[in-house]
CSV table of C-alpha atoms in Angstrom, one decimal:
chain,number,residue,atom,x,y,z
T,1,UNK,CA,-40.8,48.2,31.9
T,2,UNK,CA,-38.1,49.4,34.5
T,3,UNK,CA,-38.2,45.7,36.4
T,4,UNK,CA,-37.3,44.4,32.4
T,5,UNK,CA,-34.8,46.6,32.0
T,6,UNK,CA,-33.2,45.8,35.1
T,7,UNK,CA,-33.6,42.2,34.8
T,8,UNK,CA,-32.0,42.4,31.0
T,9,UNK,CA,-29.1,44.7,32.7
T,10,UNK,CA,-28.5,42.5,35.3
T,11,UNK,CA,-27.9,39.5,33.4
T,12,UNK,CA,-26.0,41.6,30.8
T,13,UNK,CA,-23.6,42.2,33.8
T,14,UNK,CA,-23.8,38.4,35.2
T,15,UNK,CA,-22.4,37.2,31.5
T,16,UNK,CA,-19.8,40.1,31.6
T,17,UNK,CA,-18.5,38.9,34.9
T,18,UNK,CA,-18.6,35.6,34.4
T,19,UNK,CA,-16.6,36.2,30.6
T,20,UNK,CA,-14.1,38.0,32.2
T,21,UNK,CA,-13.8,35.5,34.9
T,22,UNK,CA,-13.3,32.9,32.0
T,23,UNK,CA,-10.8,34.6,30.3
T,24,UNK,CA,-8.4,35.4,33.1
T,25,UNK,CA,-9.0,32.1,34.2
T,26,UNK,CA,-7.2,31.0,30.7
T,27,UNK,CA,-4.6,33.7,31.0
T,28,UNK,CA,-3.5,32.5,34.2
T,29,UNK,CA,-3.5,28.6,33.0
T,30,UNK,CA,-1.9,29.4,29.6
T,31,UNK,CA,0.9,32.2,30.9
T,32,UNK,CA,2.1,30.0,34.3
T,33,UNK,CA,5.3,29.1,34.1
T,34,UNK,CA,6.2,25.5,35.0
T,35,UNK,CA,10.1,24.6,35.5
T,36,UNK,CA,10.8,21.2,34.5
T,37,UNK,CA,14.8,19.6,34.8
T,38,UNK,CA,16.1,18.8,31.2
T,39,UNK,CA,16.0,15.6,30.1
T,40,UNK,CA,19.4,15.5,28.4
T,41,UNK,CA,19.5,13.0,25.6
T,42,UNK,CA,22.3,11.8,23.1
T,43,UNK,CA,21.2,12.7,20.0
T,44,UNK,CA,23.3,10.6,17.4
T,45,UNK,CA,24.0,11.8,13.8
T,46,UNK,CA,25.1,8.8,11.9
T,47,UNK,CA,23.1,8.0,8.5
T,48,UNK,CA,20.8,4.7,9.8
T,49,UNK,CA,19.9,6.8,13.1
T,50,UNK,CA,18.8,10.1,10.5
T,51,UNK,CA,17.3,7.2,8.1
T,52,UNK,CA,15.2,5.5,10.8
T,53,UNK,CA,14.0,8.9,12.6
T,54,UNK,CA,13.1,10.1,9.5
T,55,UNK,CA,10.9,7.1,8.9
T,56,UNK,CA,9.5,7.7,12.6
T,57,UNK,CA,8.6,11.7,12.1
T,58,UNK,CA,6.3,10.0,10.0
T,59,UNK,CA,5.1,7.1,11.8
T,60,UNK,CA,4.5,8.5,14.9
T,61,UNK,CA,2.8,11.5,13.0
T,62,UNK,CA,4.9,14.6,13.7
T,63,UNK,CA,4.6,14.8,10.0
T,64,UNK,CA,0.6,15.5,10.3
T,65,UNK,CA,1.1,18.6,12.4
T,66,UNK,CA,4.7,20.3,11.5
T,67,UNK,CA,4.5,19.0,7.7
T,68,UNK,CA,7.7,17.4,5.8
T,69,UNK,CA,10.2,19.5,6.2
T,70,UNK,CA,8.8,21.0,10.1
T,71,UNK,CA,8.0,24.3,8.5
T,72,UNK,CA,4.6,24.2,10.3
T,73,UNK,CA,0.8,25.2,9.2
T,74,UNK,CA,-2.1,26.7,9.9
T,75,UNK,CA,-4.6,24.0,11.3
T,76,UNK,CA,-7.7,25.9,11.9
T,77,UNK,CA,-8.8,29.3,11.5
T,78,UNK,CA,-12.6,30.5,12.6
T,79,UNK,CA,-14.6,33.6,14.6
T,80,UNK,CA,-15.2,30.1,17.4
T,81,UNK,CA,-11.7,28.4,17.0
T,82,UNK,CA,-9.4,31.7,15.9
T,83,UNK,CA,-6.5,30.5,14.5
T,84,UNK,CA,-4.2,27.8,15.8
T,85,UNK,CA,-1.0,27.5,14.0
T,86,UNK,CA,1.9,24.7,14.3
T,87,UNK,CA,4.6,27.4,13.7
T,88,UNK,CA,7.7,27.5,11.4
T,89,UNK,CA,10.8,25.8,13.1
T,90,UNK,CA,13.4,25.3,10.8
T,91,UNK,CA,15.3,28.7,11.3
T,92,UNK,CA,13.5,30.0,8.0
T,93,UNK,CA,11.8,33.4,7.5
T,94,UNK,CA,12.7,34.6,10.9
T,95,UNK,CA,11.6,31.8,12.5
T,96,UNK,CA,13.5,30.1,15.4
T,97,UNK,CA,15.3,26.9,15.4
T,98,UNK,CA,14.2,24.9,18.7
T,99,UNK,CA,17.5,23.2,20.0
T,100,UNK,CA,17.6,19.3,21.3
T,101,UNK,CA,16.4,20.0,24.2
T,102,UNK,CA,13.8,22.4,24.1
T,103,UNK,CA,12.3,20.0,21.4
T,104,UNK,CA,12.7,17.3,24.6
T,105,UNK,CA,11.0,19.6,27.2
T,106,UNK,CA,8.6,20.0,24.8
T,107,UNK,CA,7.4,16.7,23.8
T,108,UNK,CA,8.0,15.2,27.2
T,109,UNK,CA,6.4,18.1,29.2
T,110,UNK,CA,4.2,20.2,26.6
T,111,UNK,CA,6.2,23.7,27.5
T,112,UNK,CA,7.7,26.2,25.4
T,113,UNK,CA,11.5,27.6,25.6
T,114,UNK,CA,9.9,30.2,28.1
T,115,UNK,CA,8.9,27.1,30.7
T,116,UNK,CA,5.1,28.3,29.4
T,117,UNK,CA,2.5,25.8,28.0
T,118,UNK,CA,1.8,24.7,24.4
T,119,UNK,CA,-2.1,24.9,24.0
T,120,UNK,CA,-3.4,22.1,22.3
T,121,UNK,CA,0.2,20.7,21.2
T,122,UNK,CA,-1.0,16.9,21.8
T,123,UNK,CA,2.6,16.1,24.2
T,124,UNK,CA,0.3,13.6,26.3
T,125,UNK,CA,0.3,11.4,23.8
T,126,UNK,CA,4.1,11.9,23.2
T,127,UNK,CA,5.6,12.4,26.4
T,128,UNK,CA,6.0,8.2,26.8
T,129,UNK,CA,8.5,8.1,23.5
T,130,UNK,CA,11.5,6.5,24.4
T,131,UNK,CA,14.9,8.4,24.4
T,132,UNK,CA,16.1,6.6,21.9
T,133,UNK,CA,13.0,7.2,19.5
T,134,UNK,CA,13.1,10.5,20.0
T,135,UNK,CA,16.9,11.3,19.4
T,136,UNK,CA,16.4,9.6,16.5
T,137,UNK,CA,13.7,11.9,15.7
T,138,UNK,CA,15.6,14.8,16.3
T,139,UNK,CA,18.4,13.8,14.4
T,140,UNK,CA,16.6,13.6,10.8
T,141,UNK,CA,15.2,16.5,12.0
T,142,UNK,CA,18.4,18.5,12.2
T,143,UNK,CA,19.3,17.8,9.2
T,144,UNK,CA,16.3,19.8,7.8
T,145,UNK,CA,17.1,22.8,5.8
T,146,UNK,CA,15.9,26.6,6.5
T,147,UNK,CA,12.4,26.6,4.7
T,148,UNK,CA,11.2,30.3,4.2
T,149,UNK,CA,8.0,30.1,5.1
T,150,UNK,CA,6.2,32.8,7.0
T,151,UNK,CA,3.2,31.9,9.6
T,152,UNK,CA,1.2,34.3,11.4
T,153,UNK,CA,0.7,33.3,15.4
T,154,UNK,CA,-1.8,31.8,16.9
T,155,UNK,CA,-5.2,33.2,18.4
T,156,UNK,CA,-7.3,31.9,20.4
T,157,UNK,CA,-10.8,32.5,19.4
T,158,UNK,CA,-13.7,31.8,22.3
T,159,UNK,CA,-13.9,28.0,21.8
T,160,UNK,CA,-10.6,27.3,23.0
T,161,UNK,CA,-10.2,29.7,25.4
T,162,UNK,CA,-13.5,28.4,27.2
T,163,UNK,CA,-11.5,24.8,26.4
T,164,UNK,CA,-8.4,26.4,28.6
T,165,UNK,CA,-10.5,28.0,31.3
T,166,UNK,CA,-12.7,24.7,32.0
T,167,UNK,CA,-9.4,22.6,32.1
T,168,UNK,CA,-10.9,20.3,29.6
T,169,UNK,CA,-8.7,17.2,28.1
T,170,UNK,CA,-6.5,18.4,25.1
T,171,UNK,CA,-6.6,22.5,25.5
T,172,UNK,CA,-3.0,22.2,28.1
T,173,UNK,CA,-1.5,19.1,27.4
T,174,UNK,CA,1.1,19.7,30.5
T,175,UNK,CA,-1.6,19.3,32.9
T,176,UNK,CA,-2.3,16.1,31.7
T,177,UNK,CA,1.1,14.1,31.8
T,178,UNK,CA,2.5,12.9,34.6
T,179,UNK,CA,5.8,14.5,34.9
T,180,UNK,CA,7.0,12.0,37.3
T,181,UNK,CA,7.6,9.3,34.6
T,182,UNK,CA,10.9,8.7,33.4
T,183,UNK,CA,10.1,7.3,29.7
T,184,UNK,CA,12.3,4.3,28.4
T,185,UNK,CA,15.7,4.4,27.1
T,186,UNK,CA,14.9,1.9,24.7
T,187,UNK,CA,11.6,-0.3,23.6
T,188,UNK,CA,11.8,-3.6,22.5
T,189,UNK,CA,10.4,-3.4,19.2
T,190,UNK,CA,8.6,-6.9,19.0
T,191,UNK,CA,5.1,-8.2,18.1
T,192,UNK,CA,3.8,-8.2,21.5
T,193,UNK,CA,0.5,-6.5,23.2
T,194,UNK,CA,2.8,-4.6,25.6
T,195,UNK,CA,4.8,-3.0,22.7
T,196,UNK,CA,1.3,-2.5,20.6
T,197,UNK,CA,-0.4,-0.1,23.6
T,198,UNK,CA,3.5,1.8,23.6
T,199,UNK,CA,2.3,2.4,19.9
T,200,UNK,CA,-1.4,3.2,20.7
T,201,UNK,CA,-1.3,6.5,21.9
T,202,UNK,CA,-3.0,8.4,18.9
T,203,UNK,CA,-5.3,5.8,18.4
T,204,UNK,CA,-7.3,6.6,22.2
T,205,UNK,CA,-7.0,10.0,21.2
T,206,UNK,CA,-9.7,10.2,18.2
T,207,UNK,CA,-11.4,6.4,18.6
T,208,UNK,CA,-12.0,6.6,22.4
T,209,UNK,CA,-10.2,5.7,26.0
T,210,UNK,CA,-12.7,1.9,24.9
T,211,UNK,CA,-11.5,2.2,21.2
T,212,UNK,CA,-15.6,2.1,20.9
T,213,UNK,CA,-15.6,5.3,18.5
T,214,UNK,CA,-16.3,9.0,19.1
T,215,UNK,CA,-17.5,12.3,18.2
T,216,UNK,CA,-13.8,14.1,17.4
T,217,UNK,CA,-13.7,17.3,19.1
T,218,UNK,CA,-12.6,20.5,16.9
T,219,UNK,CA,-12.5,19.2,13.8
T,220,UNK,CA,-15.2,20.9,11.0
T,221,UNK,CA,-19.1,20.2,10.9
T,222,UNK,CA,-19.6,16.9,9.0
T,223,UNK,CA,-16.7,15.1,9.9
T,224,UNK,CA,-17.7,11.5,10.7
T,225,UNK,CA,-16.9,9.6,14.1
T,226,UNK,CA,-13.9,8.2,14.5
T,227,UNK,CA,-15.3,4.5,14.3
T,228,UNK,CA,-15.4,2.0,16.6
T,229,UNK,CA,-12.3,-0.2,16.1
T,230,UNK,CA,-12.5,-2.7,18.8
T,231,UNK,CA,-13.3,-6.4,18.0
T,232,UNK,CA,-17.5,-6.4,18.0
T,233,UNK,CA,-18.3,-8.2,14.7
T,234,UNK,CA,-20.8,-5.6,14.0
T,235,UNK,CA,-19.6,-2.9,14.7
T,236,UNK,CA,-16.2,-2.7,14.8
T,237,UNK,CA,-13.2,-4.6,13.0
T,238,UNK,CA,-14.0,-8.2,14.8
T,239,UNK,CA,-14.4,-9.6,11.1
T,240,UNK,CA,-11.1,-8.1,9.8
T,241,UNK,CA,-8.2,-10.1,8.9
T,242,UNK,CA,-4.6,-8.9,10.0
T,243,UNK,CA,-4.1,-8.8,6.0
T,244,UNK,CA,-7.4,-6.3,5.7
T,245,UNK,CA,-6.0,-4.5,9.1
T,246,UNK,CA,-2.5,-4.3,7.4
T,247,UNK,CA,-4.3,-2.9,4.3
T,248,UNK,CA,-6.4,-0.2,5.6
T,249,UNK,CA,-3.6,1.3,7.7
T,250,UNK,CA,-0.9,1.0,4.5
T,251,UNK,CA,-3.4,1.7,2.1
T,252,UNK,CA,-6.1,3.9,3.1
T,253,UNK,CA,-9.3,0.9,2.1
T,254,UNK,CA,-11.5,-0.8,4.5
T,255,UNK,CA,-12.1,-4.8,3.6
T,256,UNK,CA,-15.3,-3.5,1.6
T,257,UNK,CA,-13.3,-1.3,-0.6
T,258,UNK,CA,-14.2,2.2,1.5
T,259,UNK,CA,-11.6,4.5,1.1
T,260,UNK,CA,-10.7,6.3,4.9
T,261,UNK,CA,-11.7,9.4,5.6
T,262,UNK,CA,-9.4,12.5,5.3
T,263,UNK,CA,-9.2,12.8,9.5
T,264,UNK,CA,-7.5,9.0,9.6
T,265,UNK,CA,-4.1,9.5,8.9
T,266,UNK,CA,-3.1,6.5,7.5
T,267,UNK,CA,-0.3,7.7,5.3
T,268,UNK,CA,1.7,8.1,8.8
T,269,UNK,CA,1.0,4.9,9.7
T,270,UNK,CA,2.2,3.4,6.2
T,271,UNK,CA,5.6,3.7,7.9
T,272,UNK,CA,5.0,1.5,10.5
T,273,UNK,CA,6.6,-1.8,10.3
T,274,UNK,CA,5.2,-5.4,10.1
T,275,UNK,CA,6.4,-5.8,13.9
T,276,UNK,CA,4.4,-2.9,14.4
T,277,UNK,CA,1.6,-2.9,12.9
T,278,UNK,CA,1.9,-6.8,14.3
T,279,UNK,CA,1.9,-5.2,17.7
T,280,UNK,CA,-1.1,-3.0,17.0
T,281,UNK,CA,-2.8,-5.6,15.9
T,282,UNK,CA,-2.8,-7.6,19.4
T,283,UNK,CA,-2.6,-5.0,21.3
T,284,UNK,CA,-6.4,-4.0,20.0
T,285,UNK,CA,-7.7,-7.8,20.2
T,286,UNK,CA,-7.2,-7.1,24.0
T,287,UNK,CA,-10.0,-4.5,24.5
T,288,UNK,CA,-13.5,-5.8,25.0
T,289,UNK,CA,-16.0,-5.4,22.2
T,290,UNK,CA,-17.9,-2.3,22.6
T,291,UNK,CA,-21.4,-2.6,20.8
T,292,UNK,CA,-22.2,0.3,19.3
């Protein structure tokens, strides 16, 4: 009986160690404080420059995360997940307003005001916008009124934090982007592969680094796969047209009539252009088909 007791104890004391060692393995990764230059950019206010970032909050899908008028929302809230909330930045119910270029640093780099990082902001999948796309982003978005909307913060519950202490893709977006890279001033915006991967970001993000479909990670029991969306005629989009590709990411219905799922955001990508979606379009007839 003593030897079982012992044993139970010991291991009892193995998970405690190894918890704590966990956790202040994520405090350390989530309270270090990275020092990045600013990236001053010229961030125009005439009415086309407001018009056309306004068009590109939504087509580049800030509007999914921070909502309409960037008054924020709370994406998830579990005993595993905790709650993860996109905060309140228009100025509104006590809320801060970020300037220019703290909303810069934190696209480009995935930090907050205080040089710490934004857990599970996806800024690798931002960070390549060029500076003229993003100051035209952040113009509409100055022009936002104060929305009075209060938010409670965000905490992390044990799945994320065991996300943050392993390192694992998505929980610290600032360790996964390569500082180094000076994004564009400007992208050509022209029907061409090279312009279709600048726009293909969010698409590797829930379909796959081979666009082959996946298992999406945090999102609720039940959620389907994102599906394979390369060009294998069985099955993936290889017997789409660019008219049925056109329709499903404008209209929300697959060739057979399917209506998306909820977790494909396809009213963002209604925004996009013909040139594009055009782009797009080419730029995933370049993957190889992925059978499955």
């Amino acid at each position: 009986m003593k030897t079982l007791q012992t044993i139970i104890l010991g291991s009892a004391a193995v998970l405690l160690i190894a918890a704590a060692a966990l956790y202040g393995t994520a405090y350390w990764r989530m309270h270090r404080v990275y020092d990045f230059p600013a990236d001053n950019i010229e961030i125009p206010a005439d009415a086309i420059s407001v018009a056309e970032g306004k068009r590109l909050y939504s087509a580049r899908q800030c509007i999914d995360c921070h909502m309409s008028g960037f008054e924020g929302k709370i994406t998830g809230e579990s005993f595993l997940i905790g709650r993860l909330v996109v905060p309140n930045l228009t100025g509104g119910a006590g809320s801060r307003r970020p300037t220019a270029a703290e909303i810069v640093r934190a696209v480009r780099h995935g930090v907050g005001e205080d040089g710490r990082p934004l857990a599970f902001m996806p800024s690798n999948e931002y960070a390549h916008l060029s500076d003229d796309e993003l100051a035209k982003i952040i113009s509409y978005i100055n022009t936002l009124p104060a929305v009075d909307k209060e938010l409670p913060g965000t905490e992390l519950g044990p799945g994320p934090i065991l996300l943050v202490a392993l390192g694992l893709p998505g929980a610290l977006p600032v360790e996964r982007i390569n500082h180094a890279i000076n994004p564009s001033k400007v992208v050509k915006a022209e029907p061409t592969e090279e312009f279709g991967r600048y726009l293909s970001r969010g698409c590797h993000h829930c379909h796959g680094v081979d666009l082959g479909g996946q298992k999406m990670m945090g999102e609720a029991p039940g959620t389907p796969r994102a599906p394979n969306i390369t060009f294998d005629r069985k099955y993936g989009i290889g017997k789409w047209s660019k008219e049925e590709f056109f329709r499903a990411m404008r209209q929300g219905v697959r060739p057979d009539g399917r209506v998306l799922d909820r977790t494909m955001p396809w009213p963002s990508f209604s925004q996009m252009t013909d040139v594009e979606l055009d782009a797009l379009w080419l730029y995933l007839q370049s993957f190889p088909p992925v059978e499955q």
